[in-house]
């Protein structure tokens, strides 16, 4: 069964190690309703874990309904079929898009609702994947460094890429909430799916713009690094965003891999690396 909020920290045996998960969402300090949602789903048989954050758009209850529908559809559909993980992931997102569209066309009070989505699919026996639509993000913390893995599908991000806007100006630009892609907007939604190569000890953070719009990446890293467990980490991030104004709903979901995790791709790359070093040493000796 899909896991929905509120969720306490959970620990799962995963790829010979431990996968620790904690998520939380908060309405923030200004808004009256929370249109964000998150969920995670674990398929022990396939050795797959799916993590999703969605940020709903649209007035009335629209955004709230859209983000919840997206989480539900994703967690239910990811396990359907025998295709490869990226195909199942893209199809599940596409089905969520269709369901949200159909619902908003049927119910006029939900007209125009939509949602961003960011998904991390960790696969114990193969390549992992990230998929997103909109400006909810995936970050990776590895060896004391933080990296943004997704590129926002937003107007300001596009202007920054084109060199029209500086990164600093983008943070305060009045158009910073304008997303260029979202589920529930059109039939042929463009989904960005990319492979990912997790390493033992990696920590992944999925979040809505209620966090990354207020807290800069180095500060996100500092907060995460100051906590030994994902659950207080998530709580500290929510609290920091609220202290910084909390002008939007805030959602954070952390998935953390223990150091003793055994990932096949990592082993493969290490083997190749060791072979490469050996061949260099051999050459140097001859
Ligand atoms: Ca938001």
Short mmCIF file of C-alpha atoms and ligand atoms in Angstrom, two decimals:
data_model
loop_
_atom_site.label_atom_id
_atom_site.label_comp_id
_atom_site.label_asym_id
_atom_site.label_seq_id
_atom_site.Cartn_x
_atom_site.Cartn_y
_atom_site.Cartn_z
CA UNK A 1 0.00 0.00 0.00
CA UNK A 2 1.21 3.53 -0.71
CA UNK A 3 2.43 5.49 2.28
CA UNK A 4 0.85 8.89 2.78
CA UNK A 5 1.62 11.69 5.20
CA UNK A 6 2.03 12.14 8.06
CA UNK A 7 4.90 9.68 8.09
CA UNK A 8 7.48 9.05 10.72
CA UNK A 9 10.94 7.99 9.75
CA UNK A 10 11.08 4.46 8.41
CA UNK A 11 14.06 2.20 7.80
CA UNK A 12 14.09 -0.52 5.18
CA UNK A 13 16.58 -3.23 4.37
CA UNK A 14 17.81 -2.23 0.91
CA UNK A 15 20.57 -3.50 -1.37
CA UNK A 16 22.39 -5.16 1.52
CA UNK A 17 22.28 -1.96 3.55
CA UNK A 18 19.68 0.34 5.05
CA UNK A 19 17.42 2.90 3.41
CA UNK A 20 16.15 5.57 5.80
CA UNK A 21 13.16 7.65 4.77
CA UNK A 22 11.49 10.69 6.32
CA UNK A 23 9.09 13.21 4.86
CA UNK A 24 6.97 16.11 6.06
CA UNK A 25 4.86 18.88 4.62
CA UNK A 26 3.84 22.18 6.18
CA UNK A 27 1.33 24.82 5.15
CA UNK A 28 3.90 27.58 5.81
CA UNK A 29 3.33 30.88 7.58
CA UNK A 30 1.21 32.73 5.02
CA UNK A 31 -1.09 30.38 3.09
CA UNK A 32 -4.26 28.89 4.53
CA UNK A 33 -4.26 25.58 2.69
CA UNK A 34 -1.50 23.15 1.88
CA UNK A 35 -1.48 22.19 -1.80
CA UNK A 36 1.76 20.18 -1.54
CA UNK A 37 1.78 16.42 -1.12
CA UNK A 38 4.33 13.64 -0.94
CA UNK A 39 4.44 9.88 -0.80
CA UNK A 40 6.70 6.89 -1.11
CA UNK A 41 6.13 3.34 -2.21
CA UNK A 42 8.33 0.32 -1.71
CA UNK A 43 8.26 -2.83 -3.79
CA UNK A 44 10.38 -5.41 -1.97
CA UNK A 45 9.99 -8.01 -4.72
CA UNK A 46 11.43 -5.76 -7.42
CA UNK A 47 13.82 -4.02 -5.04
CA UNK A 48 12.39 -0.64 -6.03
CA UNK A 49 11.56 2.40 -3.92
CA UNK A 50 9.65 5.36 -5.31
CA UNK A 51 9.69 8.83 -3.74
CA UNK A 52 7.41 11.62 -4.94
CA UNK A 53 6.84 15.30 -4.10
CA UNK A 54 4.03 17.24 -5.81
CA UNK A 55 3.20 20.95 -5.58
CA UNK A 56 -0.41 21.68 -6.58
CA UNK A 57 -1.46 24.68 -8.64
CA UNK A 58 -4.86 26.25 -9.06
CA UNK A 59 -7.40 28.05 -6.93
CA UNK A 60 -10.02 26.70 -4.51
CA UNK A 61 -9.25 23.07 -3.68
CA UNK A 62 -7.83 22.43 -7.16
CA UNK A 63 -4.13 22.32 -6.35
CA UNK A 64 -4.71 20.19 -3.29
CA UNK A 65 -6.72 17.64 -5.27
CA UNK A 66 -4.23 17.56 -8.17
CA UNK A 67 -1.15 16.95 -6.01
CA UNK A 68 -2.87 14.20 -4.01
CA UNK A 69 -4.12 12.56 -7.21
CA UNK A 70 -0.61 12.60 -8.65
CA UNK A 71 0.94 10.93 -5.58
CA UNK A 72 -1.79 8.31 -5.48
CA UNK A 73 -1.56 7.51 -9.21
CA UNK A 74 2.24 7.28 -9.11
CA UNK A 75 2.39 5.00 -6.08
CA UNK A 76 -0.31 2.72 -7.51
CA UNK A 77 0.88 2.59 -11.12
CA UNK A 78 4.65 2.27 -10.79
CA UNK A 79 4.39 -1.47 -10.12
CA UNK A 80 2.17 -2.19 -13.14
CA UNK A 81 3.64 -4.03 -16.11
CA UNK A 82 6.94 -5.73 -16.81
CA UNK A 83 8.66 -2.96 -18.76
CA UNK A 84 11.91 -1.37 -17.61
CA UNK A 85 11.77 1.10 -14.67
CA UNK A 86 12.04 4.33 -16.77
CA UNK A 87 9.17 3.23 -19.04
CA UNK A 88 6.96 2.34 -16.08
CA UNK A 89 7.89 5.62 -14.39
CA UNK A 90 7.08 7.78 -17.43
CA UNK A 91 3.84 5.88 -18.02
CA UNK A 92 2.73 6.29 -14.38
CA UNK A 93 3.33 10.06 -14.63
CA UNK A 94 1.48 10.21 -17.92
CA UNK A 95 -1.49 8.34 -16.40
CA UNK A 96 -1.48 10.78 -13.46
CA UNK A 97 -1.60 13.61 -16.01
CA UNK A 98 -4.57 12.05 -17.81
CA UNK A 99 -6.45 11.40 -14.56
CA UNK A 100 -5.98 14.99 -13.36
CA UNK A 101 -7.07 16.36 -16.74
CA UNK A 102 -10.15 14.12 -16.84
CA UNK A 103 -11.15 15.11 -13.30
CA UNK A 104 -10.76 18.85 -13.94
CA UNK A 105 -12.78 18.57 -17.17
CA UNK A 106 -15.56 16.75 -15.30
CA UNK A 107 -15.68 18.95 -12.19
CA UNK A 108 -15.87 22.67 -12.98
CA UNK A 109 -14.83 23.68 -9.46
CA UNK A 110 -11.47 21.99 -10.20
CA UNK A 111 -11.04 23.57 -13.63
CA UNK A 112 -7.44 24.60 -14.28
CA UNK A 113 -5.91 22.53 -11.51
CA UNK A 114 -2.44 21.11 -11.99
CA UNK A 115 0.63 19.98 -10.14
CA UNK A 116 4.38 19.79 -10.43
CA UNK A 117 6.01 16.48 -9.70
CA UNK A 118 9.47 15.19 -8.87
CA UNK A 119 10.08 11.45 -8.55
CA UNK A 120 13.07 9.40 -7.49
CA UNK A 121 12.98 5.70 -8.32
CA UNK A 122 15.74 3.82 -6.50
CA UNK A 123 16.43 0.42 -8.04
CA UNK A 124 18.52 -2.00 -5.98
CA UNK A 125 19.47 -4.27 -8.89
CA UNK A 126 20.10 -1.77 -11.66
CA UNK A 127 20.07 1.83 -12.72
CA UNK A 128 17.96 4.31 -10.72
CA UNK A 129 15.92 7.14 -12.25
CA UNK A 130 14.72 10.67 -11.62
CA UNK A 131 11.70 12.16 -13.36
CA UNK A 132 10.19 15.61 -13.05
CA UNK A 133 7.71 18.08 -14.45
CA UNK A 134 7.79 21.64 -13.10
CA UNK A 135 9.92 23.25 -10.41
CA UNK A 136 9.92 20.74 -7.55
CA UNK A 137 13.50 19.54 -7.14
CA UNK A 138 15.74 16.59 -6.40
CA UNK A 139 19.02 17.26 -4.60
CA UNK A 140 21.82 14.81 -3.89
CA UNK A 141 24.14 15.12 -0.92
CA UNK A 142 27.35 13.13 -1.49
CA UNK A 143 30.69 13.37 0.32
CA UNK A 144 29.75 16.67 1.95
CA UNK A 145 28.58 18.29 -1.29
CA UNK A 146 25.09 19.20 -2.45
CA UNK A 147 24.06 19.00 -6.10
CA UNK A 148 20.78 19.95 -7.73
CA UNK A 149 19.93 16.99 -9.97
CA UNK A 150 16.85 18.46 -11.69
CA UNK A 151 16.58 21.64 -13.73
CA UNK A 152 13.38 23.61 -13.05
CA UNK A 153 10.82 23.80 -15.83
CA UNK A 154 10.12 27.40 -14.89
CA UNK A 155 10.22 30.75 -16.63
CA UNK A 156 13.02 32.19 -14.49
CA UNK A 157 15.13 29.03 -14.87
CA UNK A 158 14.73 29.31 -18.66
CA UNK A 159 15.73 32.99 -18.54
CA UNK A 160 18.79 32.13 -16.42
CA UNK A 161 19.80 29.42 -18.93
CA UNK A 162 19.45 31.93 -21.77
CA UNK A 163 21.59 34.44 -19.88
CA UNK A 164 18.77 36.99 -19.67
CA UNK A 165 18.52 36.81 -15.87
CA UNK A 166 21.22 36.28 -13.23
CA UNK A 167 20.80 33.53 -10.63
CA UNK A 168 20.68 36.16 -7.88
CA UNK A 169 17.97 38.20 -9.64
CA UNK A 170 15.96 35.05 -10.36
CA UNK A 171 15.46 34.46 -6.63
CA UNK A 172 13.55 37.73 -6.21
CA UNK A 173 11.96 37.93 -9.67
CA UNK A 174 8.17 38.39 -9.41
CA UNK A 175 7.72 35.70 -12.08
CA UNK A 176 9.60 33.07 -10.06
CA UNK A 177 6.43 31.02 -9.39
CA UNK A 178 5.61 30.59 -13.08
CA UNK A 179 6.15 26.99 -14.10
CA UNK A 180 6.41 26.09 -17.79
CA UNK A 181 5.30 22.50 -17.33
CA UNK A 182 2.83 20.86 -14.96
CA UNK A 183 0.59 17.83 -14.85
CA UNK A 184 -3.07 18.54 -15.65
CA UNK A 185 -2.37 21.31 -18.17
CA UNK A 186 -2.31 19.47 -21.50
CA UNK A 187 -2.65 15.97 -22.93
CA UNK A 188 0.92 15.66 -24.19
CA UNK A 189 2.84 16.64 -21.07
CA UNK A 190 6.63 16.63 -21.50
CA UNK A 191 8.22 14.45 -18.83
CA UNK A 192 11.95 14.63 -18.15
CA UNK A 193 13.38 11.25 -17.15
CA UNK A 194 17.08 10.73 -16.46
CA UNK A 195 19.21 7.84 -15.15
CA UNK A 196 20.92 8.16 -11.82
CA UNK A 197 23.84 6.29 -10.30
CA UNK A 198 23.47 6.22 -6.51
CA UNK A 199 26.47 5.50 -4.34
CA UNK A 200 26.59 4.10 -0.81
CA UNK A 201 26.13 6.95 1.69
CA UNK A 202 24.14 9.14 -0.72
CA UNK A 203 21.29 11.24 0.66
CA UNK A 204 18.50 12.40 -1.65
CA UNK A 205 16.19 15.31 -0.90
CA UNK A 206 13.00 15.93 -2.87
CA UNK A 207 11.36 19.29 -2.14
CA UNK A 208 8.87 21.87 -3.31
CA UNK A 209 9.78 25.49 -4.07
CA UNK A 210 8.51 26.46 -0.60
CA UNK A 211 11.95 25.22 0.52
CA UNK A 212 14.34 25.92 -2.35
CA UNK A 213 12.76 29.32 -3.09
CA UNK A 214 13.71 30.56 0.39
CA UNK A 215 16.73 28.54 1.46
CA UNK A 216 19.82 28.50 -0.70
CA UNK A 217 21.62 25.25 -1.50
CA UNK A 218 24.62 25.71 0.86
CA UNK A 219 22.22 26.39 3.74
CA UNK A 220 20.13 23.30 2.83
CA UNK A 221 23.37 21.29 2.98
CA UNK A 222 24.39 22.84 6.32
CA UNK A 223 20.99 21.99 7.86
CA UNK A 224 21.01 18.40 6.57
CA UNK A 225 24.61 17.85 7.66
CA UNK A 226 23.86 19.15 11.16
CA UNK A 227 21.39 16.28 11.74
CA UNK A 228 22.34 12.63 12.09
CA UNK A 229 18.95 11.27 10.97
CA UNK A 230 16.57 12.15 8.10
CA UNK A 231 13.57 12.91 10.35
CA UNK A 232 15.10 15.78 12.36
CA UNK A 233 16.70 16.89 9.08
CA UNK A 234 13.31 17.25 7.43
CA UNK A 235 11.90 19.04 10.51
CA UNK A 236 14.86 21.45 10.56
CA UNK A 237 14.40 22.27 6.85
CA UNK A 238 10.70 23.03 7.34
CA UNK A 239 11.48 25.18 10.34
CA UNK A 240 14.20 27.11 8.43
CA UNK A 241 11.79 27.86 5.54
CA UNK A 242 9.16 29.07 8.01
CA UNK A 243 11.74 31.28 9.73
CA UNK A 244 12.69 32.71 6.34
CA UNK A 245 9.08 33.84 5.81
CA UNK A 246 7.27 30.62 4.96
CA UNK A 247 5.47 32.36 2.09
CA UNK A 248 4.53 29.06 0.44
CA UNK A 249 3.72 25.46 1.37
CA UNK A 250 6.89 23.53 2.22
CA UNK A 251 7.54 19.85 1.56
CA UNK A 252 10.68 17.79 2.08
CA UNK A 253 11.26 14.09 1.59
CA UNK A 254 14.62 12.50 2.38
CA UNK A 255 15.90 9.08 1.31
CA UNK A 256 19.26 8.18 2.76
CA UNK A 257 21.43 5.19 1.81
CA UNK A 258 23.71 3.64 4.41
CA UNK A 259 27.45 3.35 3.72
CA UNK A 260 27.27 -0.44 3.50
CA UNK A 261 24.73 -0.42 0.63
CA UNK A 262 25.82 -2.69 -2.22
CA UNK A 263 24.78 -1.29 -5.58
CA UNK A 264 25.52 -3.28 -8.74
CA UNK A 265 26.36 -0.24 -10.90
CA UNK A 266 28.72 1.06 -8.25
CA UNK A 267 30.46 -2.32 -7.99
CA UNK A 268 30.70 -2.43 -11.78
CA UNK A 269 32.26 1.02 -11.95
CA UNK A 270 34.63 0.25 -9.09
CA UNK A 271 35.75 -2.95 -10.88
CA UNK A 272 36.40 -0.95 -14.05
CA UNK A 273 38.24 1.69 -12.06
CA UNK A 274 40.44 -0.88 -10.31
CA UNK A 275 41.17 -2.57 -13.67
CA UNK A 276 42.11 0.83 -15.11
CA UNK A 277 44.48 1.62 -12.22
CA UNK A 278 46.06 -1.85 -12.50
CA UNK A 279 46.66 -1.39 -16.21
CA UNK A 280 48.29 1.99 -15.53
CA UNK A 281 50.56 0.45 -12.86
CA UNK A 282 51.46 -2.38 -15.24
CA UNK A 283 52.37 0.11 -17.96
CA UNK A 284 54.44 2.17 -15.51
CA UNK A 285 56.39 -0.92 -14.41
CA UNK A 286 57.10 -2.17 -17.94
CA1 LIG B 1 4.80 26.00 -4.23
#
